[in-house]
Structure formats: C-alpha cells, structure tokens
Amino acid sequence: MIIGLNLSDMKRSLLYLCLALLASAPGLNGQKPIKVLEDSVQFGNYLYPGFNVTIPEANYDKVLKNWIKAQESGTKSKVQTENGEMTIFGAIIKEISPSPVNIYSRLMNEDTLSRMMVSIELKKDQYVEAAVGDIQLTSARNYLKEFAKDQYIDFIKDELAAEEKILRDLKQELGGLENSKARSQKTAKNKRNTVNDEQEKLLVKHNELSLLSNEIIGKNNEMMAMPVGAGRDAMAAQIKELEKRRKQLQKEIGKSESKINKARSDIDQADRAIPRNESEQNVMKSKIDAQQAVVQKFIDKLNNVKLY
C-alpha cells in the first residue's frame, strides 16, 4: 500500500533532515581550550622546568612542521630530532629574550589534541620559570599560547573552508534545479505557442484542402463531359497539377499534426517535471538552511578562538 505524505509530514521530514545534517557535521561541539601550564619536562633522564601546552584538534603533522619552522625562524641553527625529542641551540625568539635561547621540546599526538612539552634555556642551566621573574615567564607563556592559537585557528579555518564548500555545492545544485525549472517552463510556453501556431496553420490548410478537393471534383466532372481531344488533355493536365497540390497539402497537414502531437507530449513532460523540481528545490533549500547553520557555528567557533 502506498501512503502519500501530507504537508505536515513533509515539514517534519525536512526538520529531521536539517537536524541530521547538524548532528553529522564534525567539530560542532564548540571550541576547546588552549592550555599553557608550567610543568616539569623530561628530556632523556632529566627533568627541566618548562611548559605543558595543549593544542586542540589541530593536525599533528602540520603542528610539528610549523613548530620546527618557528624555532628555526631568524637563525641559521636547525632543529635536531632524536627519539621524538627536539633540540635547537641559538634560537631567536625576541618575544621571550633579546638573546638567543636553547629550546628542548617534544610534540605528542593525543587523540583530539597535540601536546607540546617545551623547556626554554636562557643561558647555561637557567630556564624560563618562576624563579627568573614573572615578566619573562609571562612572555614565554604568551608566545607559546599564540603559537598554539595560530595552529588551532588554521585548523578551524580548514574546517570552515570545507563546510563552506559543501554550502557552495548545495547552492550550485539549487541553482541547477532552478535553471532546470526555468527551462521546463520555457519549453512548455514555447510548445504551447507552437501548438497555437500550428492549429492556425491547420485551419487555413484544411480550408484550402476542402476548396481544392471541390475544385478537383468540378474539374473532373467538366473533363468527363468534354470530347476527346486537345481540350480534354489540357483539362487532365490541369487536374493532375491540382492533385499534386492536394497531396502536398495533405503532407503539410500531416507534418503539422505530428508537430502538434510532439509539442503536446513535450508540454506534458515539462508540466510533470515542474512539481517534481519544486519538491527537490524545497529539500535542497532545507539542506542549505541546515548547512548555513553549520557554517555559522564554525564561524562562531573561529571568532571565539581568535579572542583567546
């Protein structure tokens, strides 16, 4: 048994579709905090004063690449990596110290975040910690927080770009449906004009055919009454031309009737396509509304992280 959906059912179905789109979109749990905590950092067999930095969601490989790039910026020194532990001597980090510093760090991939353990040596055996003063400690914390924030922002921008592409694709599909509807409407209008034009032509041709048939009958009667000779032959030739014209008219009438039948078929097809198209447009518009809500959530998420 086939059961038709009423308007209320359709609206309910579209609501469920919107909720499903919102629920299925990744990263809609809101922004997560960035933490920069003072901690003891182990390198090799020793513990050093340093920082424990959490970078939510961001891609581990990108964070690692950017962290190495940040440490090497402005210096010829290169980061050396052994067993996951990074070391650079003579890094230039003006935000922390006017003098070159040594940085010992390790980046770990932990499910939904990247954890960075960092120890900054200002000079031999003197590290950034509370003992060296709050100003330098705060500067280091702010530097690491800004780095983490930049990584998180880049990740959210990628998320946002992916969701915006989905939205553009949906709008493009809607545009295609709108264009398809416009073409169907134009086809129906043009074909109705064709039917009207051909019907007018048929009326004229049927009238002409009727007159021509009567003329042929009259000419035949006239010829039958004529004696054999040149006059009768001339009449026969005239009738032959009239017959030829009648066949041509009948052929033209047949073409017009075929054109009308074809046009009516096209009209019927277009008229049936339009309601289906409108239904598909309604579904697509609901998808677009839901996706716009998804995009807005990522925009809000990005703006909130920018305020960290």
PDB file of C-alpha atoms in Angstrom:
ATOM      1  CA  MET A   1       0.000   0.000   0.000  1.00  0.00           C
ATOM      2  CA  ILE A   2       1.335   3.443  -0.924  1.00  0.00           C
ATOM      3  CA  ILE A   3       0.746   6.224   1.582  1.00  0.00           C
ATOM      4  CA  GLY A   4       1.089   9.859   0.448  1.00  0.00           C
ATOM      5  CA  LEU A   5       2.895  12.381   2.662  1.00  0.00           C
ATOM      6  CA  ASN A   6       0.753  15.335   3.749  1.00  0.00           C
ATOM      7  CA  LEU A   7       2.216  18.810   4.239  1.00  0.00           C
ATOM      8  CA  SER A   8       2.771  18.245   7.966  1.00  0.00           C
ATOM      9  CA  ASP A   9       4.682  15.018   7.291  1.00  0.00           C
ATOM     10  CA  MET A  10       6.821  16.756   4.682  1.00  0.00           C
ATOM     11  CA  LYS A  11       7.712  19.606   7.049  1.00  0.00           C
ATOM     12  CA  ARG A  12       8.557  17.072   9.767  1.00  0.00           C
ATOM     13  CA  SER A  13      10.780  15.145   7.335  1.00  0.00           C
ATOM     14  CA  LEU A  14      12.610  18.327   6.317  1.00  0.00           C
ATOM     15  CA  LEU A  15      13.136  19.205  10.008  1.00  0.00           C
ATOM     16  CA  TYR A  16      14.642  15.773  10.650  1.00  0.00           C
ATOM     17  CA  LEU A  17      16.905  16.259   7.636  1.00  0.00           C
ATOM     18  CA  CYS A  18      18.168  19.594   8.988  1.00  0.00           C
ATOM     19  CA  LEU A  19      18.822  18.097  12.425  1.00  0.00           C
ATOM     20  CA  ALA A  20      20.641  15.156  10.844  1.00  0.00           C
ATOM     21  CA  LEU A  21      22.915  17.480   8.892  1.00  0.00           C
ATOM     22  CA  LEU A  22      23.719  19.459  12.022  1.00  0.00           C
ATOM     23  CA  ALA A  23      24.398  16.327  14.038  1.00  0.00           C
ATOM     24  CA  SER A  24      26.594  14.740  11.373  1.00  0.00           C
ATOM     25  CA  ALA A  25      28.866  17.754  10.870  1.00  0.00           C
ATOM     26  CA  PRO A  26      32.263  17.292  12.549  1.00  0.00           C
ATOM     27  CA  GLY A  27      33.650  19.727  15.105  1.00  0.00           C
ATOM     28  CA  LEU A  28      30.293  21.128  16.255  1.00  0.00           C
ATOM     29  CA  ASN A  29      30.969  20.591  19.944  1.00  0.00           C
ATOM     30  CA  GLY A  30      32.332  24.112  20.141  1.00  0.00           C
ATOM     31  CA  GLN A  31      35.839  25.385  20.604  1.00  0.00           C
ATOM     32  CA  LYS A  32      38.123  23.684  23.108  1.00  0.00           C
ATOM     33  CA  PRO A  33      40.502  25.467  25.481  1.00  0.00           C
ATOM     34  CA  ILE A  34      44.201  26.009  24.849  1.00  0.00           C
ATOM     35  CA  LYS A  35      46.211  25.339  27.981  1.00  0.00           C
ATOM     36  CA  VAL A  36      49.758  26.528  28.734  1.00  0.00           C
ATOM     37  CA  LEU A  37      50.786  25.195  32.118  1.00  0.00           C
ATOM     38  CA  GLU A  38      54.076  25.288  33.966  1.00  0.00           C
ATOM     39  CA  ASP A  39      55.353  21.760  34.249  1.00  0.00           C
ATOM     40  CA  SER A  40      58.459  19.643  34.683  1.00  0.00           C
ATOM     41  CA  VAL A  41      59.553  18.383  31.283  1.00  0.00           C
ATOM     42  CA  GLN A  42      61.531  15.190  30.892  1.00  0.00           C
ATOM     43  CA  PHE A  43      64.263  15.008  28.267  1.00  0.00           C
ATOM     44  CA  GLY A  44      66.430  11.983  28.392  1.00  0.00           C
ATOM     45  CA  ASN A  45      66.837  11.023  32.027  1.00  0.00           C
ATOM     46  CA  TYR A  46      66.434  14.525  33.443  1.00  0.00           C
ATOM     47  CA  LEU A  47      63.579  16.846  34.333  1.00  0.00           C
ATOM     48  CA  TYR A  48      63.694  20.517  33.330  1.00  0.00           C
ATOM     49  CA  PRO A  49      61.428  23.458  34.154  1.00  0.00           C
ATOM     50  CA  GLY A  50      59.119  24.160  31.259  1.00  0.00           C
ATOM     51  CA  PHE A  51      55.623  24.237  29.867  1.00  0.00           C
ATOM     52  CA  ASN A  52      52.891  21.781  29.018  1.00  0.00           C
ATOM     53  CA  VAL A  53      50.940  23.140  26.027  1.00  0.00           C
ATOM     54  CA  THR A  54      47.730  21.601  24.658  1.00  0.00           C
ATOM     55  CA  ILE A  55      46.664  22.407  21.084  1.00  0.00           C
ATOM     56  CA  PRO A  56      43.107  21.160  20.453  1.00  0.00           C
ATOM     57  CA  GLU A  57      42.106  19.298  17.271  1.00  0.00           C
ATOM     58  CA  ALA A  58      44.925  20.629  15.081  1.00  0.00           C
ATOM     59  CA  ASN A  59      46.681  18.263  12.686  1.00  0.00           C
ATOM     60  CA  TYR A  60      49.748  16.786  14.364  1.00  0.00           C
ATOM     61  CA  ASP A  61      51.966  16.797  11.269  1.00  0.00           C
ATOM     62  CA  LYS A  62      51.143  20.432  10.493  1.00  0.00           C
ATOM     63  CA  VAL A  63      51.776  21.492  14.081  1.00  0.00           C
ATOM     64  CA  LEU A  64      55.126  19.691  14.061  1.00  0.00           C
ATOM     65  CA  LYS A  65      56.149  21.308  10.779  1.00  0.00           C
ATOM     66  CA  ASN A  66      55.114  24.777  11.983  1.00  0.00           C
ATOM     67  CA  TRP A  67      56.801  24.357  15.365  1.00  0.00           C
ATOM     68  CA  ILE A  68      60.118  23.447  13.730  1.00  0.00           C
ATOM     69  CA  LYS A  69      59.719  26.389  11.333  1.00  0.00           C
ATOM     70  CA  ALA A  70      59.000  28.787  14.234  1.00  0.00           C
ATOM     71  CA  GLN A  71      62.114  27.654  16.134  1.00  0.00           C
ATOM     72  CA  GLU A  72      64.375  27.986  13.079  1.00  0.00           C
ATOM     73  CA  SER A  73      62.992  31.380  12.025  1.00  0.00           C
ATOM     74  CA  GLY A  74      65.644  34.124  12.004  1.00  0.00           C
ATOM     75  CA  THR A  75      68.556  31.819  12.748  1.00  0.00           C
ATOM     76  CA  LYS A  76      70.883  29.505  10.877  1.00  0.00           C
ATOM     77  CA  SER A  77      70.502  26.916  13.615  1.00  0.00           C
ATOM     78  CA  LYS A  78      68.496  23.816  12.808  1.00  0.00           C
ATOM     79  CA  VAL A  79      66.262  21.679  14.969  1.00  0.00           C
ATOM     80  CA  GLN A  80      67.796  18.298  15.741  1.00  0.00           C
ATOM     81  CA  THR A  81      65.385  15.448  16.452  1.00  0.00           C
ATOM     82  CA  GLU A  82      66.205  12.197  18.220  1.00  0.00           C
ATOM     83  CA  ASN A  83      63.646   9.736  19.582  1.00  0.00           C
ATOM     84  CA  GLY A  84      60.942  12.390  19.219  1.00  0.00           C
ATOM     85  CA  GLU A  85      62.893  14.941  21.266  1.00  0.00           C
ATOM     86  CA  MET A  86      63.720  18.210  19.513  1.00  0.00           C
ATOM     87  CA  THR A  87      66.684  20.402  20.341  1.00  0.00           C
ATOM     88  CA  ILE A  88      67.786  23.711  18.880  1.00  0.00           C
ATOM     89  CA  PHE A  89      70.682  25.875  20.091  1.00  0.00           C
ATOM     90  CA  GLY A  90      70.700  29.594  19.387  1.00  0.00           C
ATOM     91  CA  ALA A  91      67.031  30.079  18.520  1.00  0.00           C
ATOM     92  CA  ILE A  92      65.958  33.703  18.086  1.00  0.00           C
ATOM     93  CA  ILE A  93      62.697  34.285  19.970  1.00  0.00           C
ATOM     94  CA  LYS A  94      62.512  38.058  20.506  1.00  0.00           C
ATOM     95  CA  GLU A  95      59.167  37.702  22.304  1.00  0.00           C
ATOM     96  CA  ILE A  96      60.970  35.762  25.073  1.00  0.00           C
ATOM     97  CA  SER A  97      64.557  37.038  25.163  1.00  0.00           C
ATOM     98  CA  PRO A  98      66.715  39.545  23.264  1.00  0.00           C
ATOM     99  CA  SER A  99      69.481  36.918  23.320  1.00  0.00           C
ATOM    100  CA  PRO A 100      69.491  33.536  21.562  1.00  0.00           C
ATOM    101  CA  VAL A 101      67.966  30.696  23.570  1.00  0.00           C
ATOM    102  CA  ASN A 102      68.095  26.917  23.528  1.00  0.00           C
ATOM    103  CA  ILE A 103      64.806  25.067  23.195  1.00  0.00           C
ATOM    104  CA  TYR A 104      64.135  21.473  24.177  1.00  0.00           C
ATOM    105  CA  SER A 105      60.738  20.194  23.130  1.00  0.00           C
ATOM    106  CA  ARG A 106      58.615  17.198  22.318  1.00  0.00           C
ATOM    107  CA  LEU A 107      55.284  17.010  20.482  1.00  0.00           C
ATOM    108  CA  MET A 108      52.832  14.212  21.202  1.00  0.00           C
ATOM    109  CA  ASN A 109      49.711  13.197  19.314  1.00  0.00           C
ATOM    110  CA  GLU A 110      46.890  12.523  21.780  1.00  0.00           C
ATOM    111  CA  ASP A 111      43.602  11.659  20.116  1.00  0.00           C
ATOM    112  CA  THR A 112      41.812  15.055  19.959  1.00  0.00           C
ATOM    113  CA  LEU A 113      44.798  17.277  20.696  1.00  0.00           C
ATOM    114  CA  SER A 114      48.530  17.749  20.261  1.00  0.00           C
ATOM    115  CA  ARG A 115      50.513  18.113  23.467  1.00  0.00           C
ATOM    116  CA  MET A 116      53.755  20.082  23.353  1.00  0.00           C
ATOM    117  CA  MET A 117      56.291  19.890  26.139  1.00  0.00           C
ATOM    118  CA  VAL A 118      58.746  22.802  25.970  1.00  0.00           C
ATOM    119  CA  SER A 119      61.734  23.864  28.037  1.00  0.00           C
ATOM    120  CA  ILE A 120      63.492  27.134  27.186  1.00  0.00           C
ATOM    121  CA  GLU A 121      67.087  27.628  28.330  1.00  0.00           C
ATOM    122  CA  LEU A 122      68.070  31.303  28.546  1.00  0.00           C
ATOM    123  CA  LYS A 123      71.699  30.504  29.331  1.00  0.00           C
ATOM    124  CA  LYS A 124      73.515  27.526  30.731  1.00  0.00           C
ATOM    125  CA  ASP A 125      71.315  25.859  33.340  1.00  0.00           C
ATOM    126  CA  GLN A 126      68.992  28.855  33.572  1.00  0.00           C
ATOM    127  CA  TYR A 127      65.484  28.127  32.273  1.00  0.00           C
ATOM    128  CA  VAL A 128      62.326  30.146  31.892  1.00  0.00           C
ATOM    129  CA  GLU A 129      60.440  29.551  35.151  1.00  0.00           C
ATOM    130  CA  ALA A 130      59.013  31.497  38.026  1.00  0.00           C
ATOM    131  CA  ALA A 131      62.481  31.897  39.537  1.00  0.00           C
ATOM    132  CA  VAL A 132      63.680  34.063  36.620  1.00  0.00           C
ATOM    133  CA  GLY A 133      60.803  36.516  37.036  1.00  0.00           C
ATOM    134  CA  ASP A 134      57.148  36.860  36.133  1.00  0.00           C
ATOM    135  CA  ILE A 135      57.773  39.090  33.085  1.00  0.00           C
ATOM    136  CA  GLN A 136      59.855  36.535  31.220  1.00  0.00           C
ATOM    137  CA  LEU A 137      57.612  33.704  32.377  1.00  0.00           C
ATOM    138  CA  THR A 138      54.540  35.534  31.105  1.00  0.00           C
ATOM    139  CA  SER A 139      56.279  36.380  27.816  1.00  0.00           C
ATOM    140  CA  ALA A 140      57.151  32.729  27.225  1.00  0.00           C
ATOM    141  CA  ARG A 141      53.642  31.623  28.158  1.00  0.00           C
ATOM    142  CA  ASN A 142      52.115  34.197  25.788  1.00  0.00           C
ATOM    143  CA  TYR A 143      54.461  33.180  22.974  1.00  0.00           C
ATOM    144  CA  LEU A 144      53.540  29.511  23.325  1.00  0.00           C
ATOM    145  CA  LYS A 145      49.860  30.342  23.658  1.00  0.00           C
ATOM    146  CA  GLU A 146      49.951  32.442  20.457  1.00  0.00           C
ATOM    147  CA  PHE A 147      51.687  29.604  18.626  1.00  0.00           C
ATOM    148  CA  ALA A 148      49.060  27.136  19.827  1.00  0.00           C
ATOM    149  CA  LYS A 149      46.290  29.588  18.995  1.00  0.00           C
ATOM    150  CA  ASP A 150      47.600  30.036  15.438  1.00  0.00           C
ATOM    151  CA  GLN A 151      47.614  26.257  14.948  1.00  0.00           C
ATOM    152  CA  TYR A 152      44.082  25.936  16.257  1.00  0.00           C
ATOM    153  CA  ILE A 153      42.871  28.833  14.107  1.00  0.00           C
ATOM    154  CA  ASP A 154      44.439  27.299  10.985  1.00  0.00           C
ATOM    155  CA  PHE A 155      42.677  24.027  11.742  1.00  0.00           C
ATOM    156  CA  ILE A 156      39.287  25.712  12.225  1.00  0.00           C
ATOM    157  CA  LYS A 157      39.806  27.728   9.020  1.00  0.00           C
ATOM    158  CA  ASP A 158      40.299  24.444   7.163  1.00  0.00           C
ATOM    159  CA  GLU A 159      37.137  23.062   8.792  1.00  0.00           C
ATOM    160  CA  LEU A 160      35.242  26.214   7.870  1.00  0.00           C
ATOM    161  CA  ALA A 161      36.524  26.115   4.287  1.00  0.00           C
ATOM    162  CA  ALA A 162      35.339  22.507   3.937  1.00  0.00           C
ATOM    163  CA  GLU A 163      31.866  23.358   5.257  1.00  0.00           C
ATOM    164  CA  GLU A 164      31.669  26.467   3.046  1.00  0.00           C
ATOM    165  CA  LYS A 165      32.489  24.293   0.036  1.00  0.00           C
ATOM    166  CA  ILE A 166      29.626  21.971   0.970  1.00  0.00           C
ATOM    167  CA  LEU A 167      27.356  25.029   1.182  1.00  0.00           C
ATOM    168  CA  ARG A 168      28.557  26.317  -2.204  1.00  0.00           C
ATOM    169  CA  ASP A 169      27.973  22.903  -3.756  1.00  0.00           C
ATOM    170  CA  LEU A 170      24.448  22.767  -2.328  1.00  0.00           C
ATOM    171  CA  LYS A 171      23.701  26.255  -3.645  1.00  0.00           C
ATOM    172  CA  GLN A 172      25.093  25.228  -7.012  1.00  0.00           C
ATOM    173  CA  GLU A 173      22.771  22.214  -7.027  1.00  0.00           C
ATOM    174  CA  LEU A 174      19.854  24.502  -6.150  1.00  0.00           C
ATOM    175  CA  GLY A 175      20.867  26.823  -8.982  1.00  0.00           C
ATOM    176  CA  GLY A 176      20.874  23.838 -11.334  1.00  0.00           C
ATOM    177  CA  LEU A 177      17.355  22.904 -10.202  1.00  0.00           C
ATOM    178  CA  GLU A 178      16.180  26.498 -10.653  1.00  0.00           C
ATOM    179  CA  ASN A 179      17.659  26.591 -14.144  1.00  0.00           C
ATOM    180  CA  SER A 180      16.050  23.252 -14.938  1.00  0.00           C
ATOM    181  CA  LYS A 181      12.668  24.557 -13.811  1.00  0.00           C
ATOM    182  CA  ALA A 182      13.113  27.708 -15.886  1.00  0.00           C
ATOM    183  CA  ARG A 183      13.963  25.560 -18.926  1.00  0.00           C
ATOM    184  CA  SER A 184      10.869  23.402 -18.352  1.00  0.00           C
ATOM    185  CA  GLN A 185       8.685  26.488 -18.056  1.00  0.00           C
ATOM    186  CA  LYS A 186      10.207  27.976 -21.195  1.00  0.00           C
ATOM    187  CA  THR A 187       9.751  24.687 -23.057  1.00  0.00           C
ATOM    188  CA  ALA A 188       6.098  24.469 -22.003  1.00  0.00           C
ATOM    189  CA  LYS A 189       5.485  28.078 -23.070  1.00  0.00           C
ATOM    190  CA  ASN A 190       7.252  27.683 -26.429  1.00  0.00           C
ATOM    191  CA  LYS A 191       5.490  24.408 -27.172  1.00  0.00           C
ATOM    192  CA  ARG A 192       2.092  25.918 -26.358  1.00  0.00           C
ATOM    193  CA  ASN A 193       2.892  28.692 -28.818  1.00  0.00           C
ATOM    194  CA  THR A 194       3.853  26.007 -31.341  1.00  0.00           C
ATOM    195  CA  VAL A 195       0.513  24.242 -30.820  1.00  0.00           C
ATOM    196  CA  ASN A 196      -1.412  27.509 -31.307  1.00  0.00           C
ATOM    197  CA  ASP A 197       0.591  28.438 -34.417  1.00  0.00           C
ATOM    198  CA  GLU A 198       0.220  25.001 -35.990  1.00  0.00           C
ATOM    199  CA  GLN A 199      -3.501  24.877 -35.212  1.00  0.00           C
ATOM    200  CA  GLU A 200      -3.961  28.192 -37.018  1.00  0.00           C
ATOM    201  CA  LYS A 201      -1.991  26.879 -39.973  1.00  0.00           C
ATOM    202  CA  LEU A 202      -4.038  23.661 -39.959  1.00  0.00           C
ATOM    203  CA  LEU A 203      -7.273  25.632 -40.090  1.00  0.00           C
ATOM    204  CA  VAL A 204      -6.049  27.501 -43.166  1.00  0.00           C
ATOM    205  CA  LYS A 205      -4.735  24.329 -44.829  1.00  0.00           C
ATOM    206  CA  HIS A 206      -7.886  22.334 -44.134  1.00  0.00           C
ATOM    207  CA  ASN A 207      -9.956  25.109 -45.671  1.00  0.00           C
ATOM    208  CA  GLU A 208      -7.616  25.214 -48.661  1.00  0.00           C
ATOM    209  CA  LEU A 209      -7.775  21.407 -48.964  1.00  0.00           C
ATOM    210  CA  SER A 210     -11.573  21.460 -48.878  1.00  0.00           C
ATOM    211  CA  LEU A 211     -11.734  24.116 -51.608  1.00  0.00           C
ATOM    212  CA  LEU A 212      -9.119  22.278 -53.661  1.00  0.00           C
ATOM    213  CA  SER A 213     -10.967  18.940 -53.371  1.00  0.00           C
ATOM    214  CA  ASN A 214     -14.192  20.586 -54.515  1.00  0.00           C
ATOM    215  CA  GLU A 215     -12.330  22.194 -57.412  1.00  0.00           C
ATOM    216  CA  ILE A 216     -10.863  18.832 -58.450  1.00  0.00           C
ATOM    217  CA  ILE A 217     -14.330  17.239 -58.374  1.00  0.00           C
ATOM    218  CA  GLY A 218     -15.699  20.050 -60.505  1.00  0.00           C
ATOM    219  CA  LYS A 219     -12.819  19.842 -62.961  1.00  0.00           C
ATOM    220  CA  ASN A 220     -13.241  16.053 -63.233  1.00  0.00           C
ATOM    221  CA  ASN A 221     -16.933  16.425 -63.963  1.00  0.00           C
ATOM    222  CA  GLU A 222     -16.163  19.096 -66.525  1.00  0.00           C
ATOM    223  CA  MET A 223     -13.485  16.918 -68.170  1.00  0.00           C
ATOM    224  CA  MET A 224     -15.789  13.895 -68.363  1.00  0.00           C
ATOM    225  CA  ALA A 225     -18.238  15.975 -70.382  1.00  0.00           C
ATOM    226  CA  MET A 226     -15.571  17.098 -72.851  1.00  0.00           C
ATOM    227  CA  PRO A 227     -14.884  15.265 -76.122  1.00  0.00           C
ATOM    228  CA  VAL A 228     -11.566  13.530 -76.597  1.00  0.00           C
ATOM    229  CA  GLY A 229      -9.012  15.956 -77.870  1.00  0.00           C
ATOM    230  CA  ALA A 230      -6.611  18.717 -77.008  1.00  0.00           C
ATOM    231  CA  GLY A 231      -9.084  20.486 -74.696  1.00  0.00           C
ATOM    232  CA  ARG A 232      -9.703  17.342 -72.641  1.00  0.00           C
ATOM    233  CA  ASP A 233      -5.964  16.652 -72.448  1.00  0.00           C
ATOM    234  CA  ALA A 234      -5.353  20.186 -71.214  1.00  0.00           C
ATOM    235  CA  MET A 235      -8.033  19.734 -68.534  1.00  0.00           C
ATOM    236  CA  ALA A 236      -6.471  16.410 -67.487  1.00  0.00           C
ATOM    237  CA  ALA A 237      -3.099  18.119 -67.102  1.00  0.00           C
ATOM    238  CA  GLN A 238      -4.691  20.865 -65.001  1.00  0.00           C
ATOM    239  CA  ILE A 239      -6.376  18.287 -62.773  1.00  0.00           C
ATOM    240  CA  LYS A 240      -3.051  16.496 -62.380  1.00  0.00           C
ATOM    241  CA  GLU A 241      -1.434  19.699 -61.049  1.00  0.00           C
ATOM    242  CA  LEU A 242      -4.353  20.187 -58.680  1.00  0.00           C
ATOM    243  CA  GLU A 243      -3.931  16.605 -57.419  1.00  0.00           C
ATOM    244  CA  LYS A 244      -0.248  17.262 -56.869  1.00  0.00           C
ATOM    245  CA  ARG A 245      -1.088  20.355 -54.846  1.00  0.00           C
ATOM    246  CA  ARG A 246      -3.642  18.387 -52.814  1.00  0.00           C
ATOM    247  CA  LYS A 247      -1.044  15.727 -51.951  1.00  0.00           C
ATOM    248  CA  GLN A 248       1.354  18.461 -50.893  1.00  0.00           C
ATOM    249  CA  LEU A 249      -1.318  19.999 -48.650  1.00  0.00           C
ATOM    250  CA  GLN A 250      -2.113  16.624 -47.113  1.00  0.00           C
ATOM    251  CA  LYS A 251       1.588  16.107 -46.435  1.00  0.00           C
ATOM    252  CA  GLU A 252       1.870  19.551 -44.812  1.00  0.00           C
ATOM    253  CA  ILE A 253      -1.228  18.836 -42.698  1.00  0.00           C
ATOM    254  CA  GLY A 254       0.316  15.553 -41.551  1.00  0.00           C
ATOM    255  CA  LYS A 255       3.537  17.345 -40.562  1.00  0.00           C
ATOM    256  CA  SER A 256       1.601  19.975 -38.633  1.00  0.00           C
ATOM    257  CA  GLU A 257      -0.397  17.331 -36.790  1.00  0.00           C
ATOM    258  CA  SER A 258       2.817  15.461 -35.910  1.00  0.00           C
ATOM    259  CA  LYS A 259       4.373  18.703 -34.705  1.00  0.00           C
ATOM    260  CA  ILE A 260       1.317  19.396 -32.536  1.00  0.00           C
ATOM    261  CA  ASN A 261       1.405  15.882 -31.044  1.00  0.00           C
ATOM    262  CA  LYS A 262       5.125  16.202 -30.321  1.00  0.00           C
ATOM    263  CA  ALA A 263       4.632  19.654 -28.767  1.00  0.00           C
ATOM    264  CA  ARG A 264       1.790  18.375 -26.571  1.00  0.00           C
ATOM    265  CA  SER A 265       3.987  15.488 -25.411  1.00  0.00           C
ATOM    266  CA  ASP A 266       6.765  17.953 -24.533  1.00  0.00           C
ATOM    267  CA  ILE A 267       4.274  20.159 -22.681  1.00  0.00           C
ATOM    268  CA  ASP A 268       3.016  17.186 -20.684  1.00  0.00           C
ATOM    269  CA  GLN A 269       6.572  16.162 -19.820  1.00  0.00           C
ATOM    270  CA  ALA A 270       7.505  19.715 -18.772  1.00  0.00           C
ATOM    271  CA  ASP A 271       4.332  20.148 -16.714  1.00  0.00           C
ATOM    272  CA  ARG A 272       5.023  16.903 -14.858  1.00  0.00           C
ATOM    273  CA  ALA A 273       8.687  17.814 -14.314  1.00  0.00           C
ATOM    274  CA  ILE A 274       7.961  21.184 -12.680  1.00  0.00           C
ATOM    275  CA  PRO A 275       6.233  19.886  -9.493  1.00  0.00           C
ATOM    276  CA  ARG A 276       8.985  17.289  -9.017  1.00  0.00           C
ATOM    277  CA  ASN A 277      11.574  20.008  -9.474  1.00  0.00           C
ATOM    278  CA  GLU A 278       9.851  22.262  -6.927  1.00  0.00           C
ATOM    279  CA  SER A 279       9.780  19.398  -4.420  1.00  0.00           C
ATOM    280  CA  GLU A 280      13.517  18.797  -4.964  1.00  0.00           C
ATOM    281  CA  GLN A 281      14.150  22.529  -4.548  1.00  0.00           C
ATOM    282  CA  ASN A 282      12.348  22.503  -1.186  1.00  0.00           C
ATOM    283  CA  VAL A 283      14.528  19.639   0.010  1.00  0.00           C
ATOM    284  CA  MET A 284      17.660  21.396  -1.264  1.00  0.00           C
ATOM    285  CA  LYS A 285      16.681  24.666   0.424  1.00  0.00           C
ATOM    286  CA  SER A 286      16.282  22.801   3.712  1.00  0.00           C
ATOM    287  CA  LYS A 287      19.733  21.291   3.258  1.00  0.00           C
ATOM    288  CA  ILE A 288      21.130  24.765   2.546  1.00  0.00           C
ATOM    289  CA  ASP A 289      19.476  26.213   5.660  1.00  0.00           C
ATOM    290  CA  ALA A 290      20.945  23.408   7.755  1.00  0.00           C
ATOM    291  CA  GLN A 291      24.387  23.803   6.185  1.00  0.00           C
ATOM    292  CA  GLN A 292      24.307  27.569   6.681  1.00  0.00           C
ATOM    293  CA  ALA A 293      23.722  26.876  10.378  1.00  0.00           C
ATOM    294  CA  VAL A 294      26.723  24.535  10.358  1.00  0.00           C
ATOM    295  CA  VAL A 295      28.888  27.166   8.666  1.00  0.00           C
ATOM    296  CA  GLN A 296      27.770  29.805  11.168  1.00  0.00           C
ATOM    297  CA  LYS A 297      28.761  27.537  14.058  1.00  0.00           C
ATOM    298  CA  PHE A 298      32.261  27.214  12.608  1.00  0.00           C
ATOM    299  CA  ILE A 299      32.423  30.990  12.086  1.00  0.00           C
ATOM    300  CA  ASP A 300      31.438  31.467  15.735  1.00  0.00           C
ATOM    301  CA  LYS A 301      33.978  28.869  16.783  1.00  0.00           C
ATOM    302  CA  LEU A 302      36.719  30.656  14.804  1.00  0.00           C
ATOM    303  CA  ASN A 303      35.818  34.062  16.217  1.00  0.00           C
ATOM    304  CA  ASN A 304      35.784  32.698  19.769  1.00  0.00           C
ATOM    305  CA  VAL A 305      39.238  31.142  19.364  1.00  0.00           C
ATOM    306  CA  LYS A 306      40.556  34.425  17.944  1.00  0.00           C
ATOM    307  CA  LEU A 307      39.585  36.005  21.262  1.00  0.00           C
ATOM    308  CA  TYR A 308      41.731  33.548  23.281  1.00  0.00           C
TER     309      TYR A 308
END
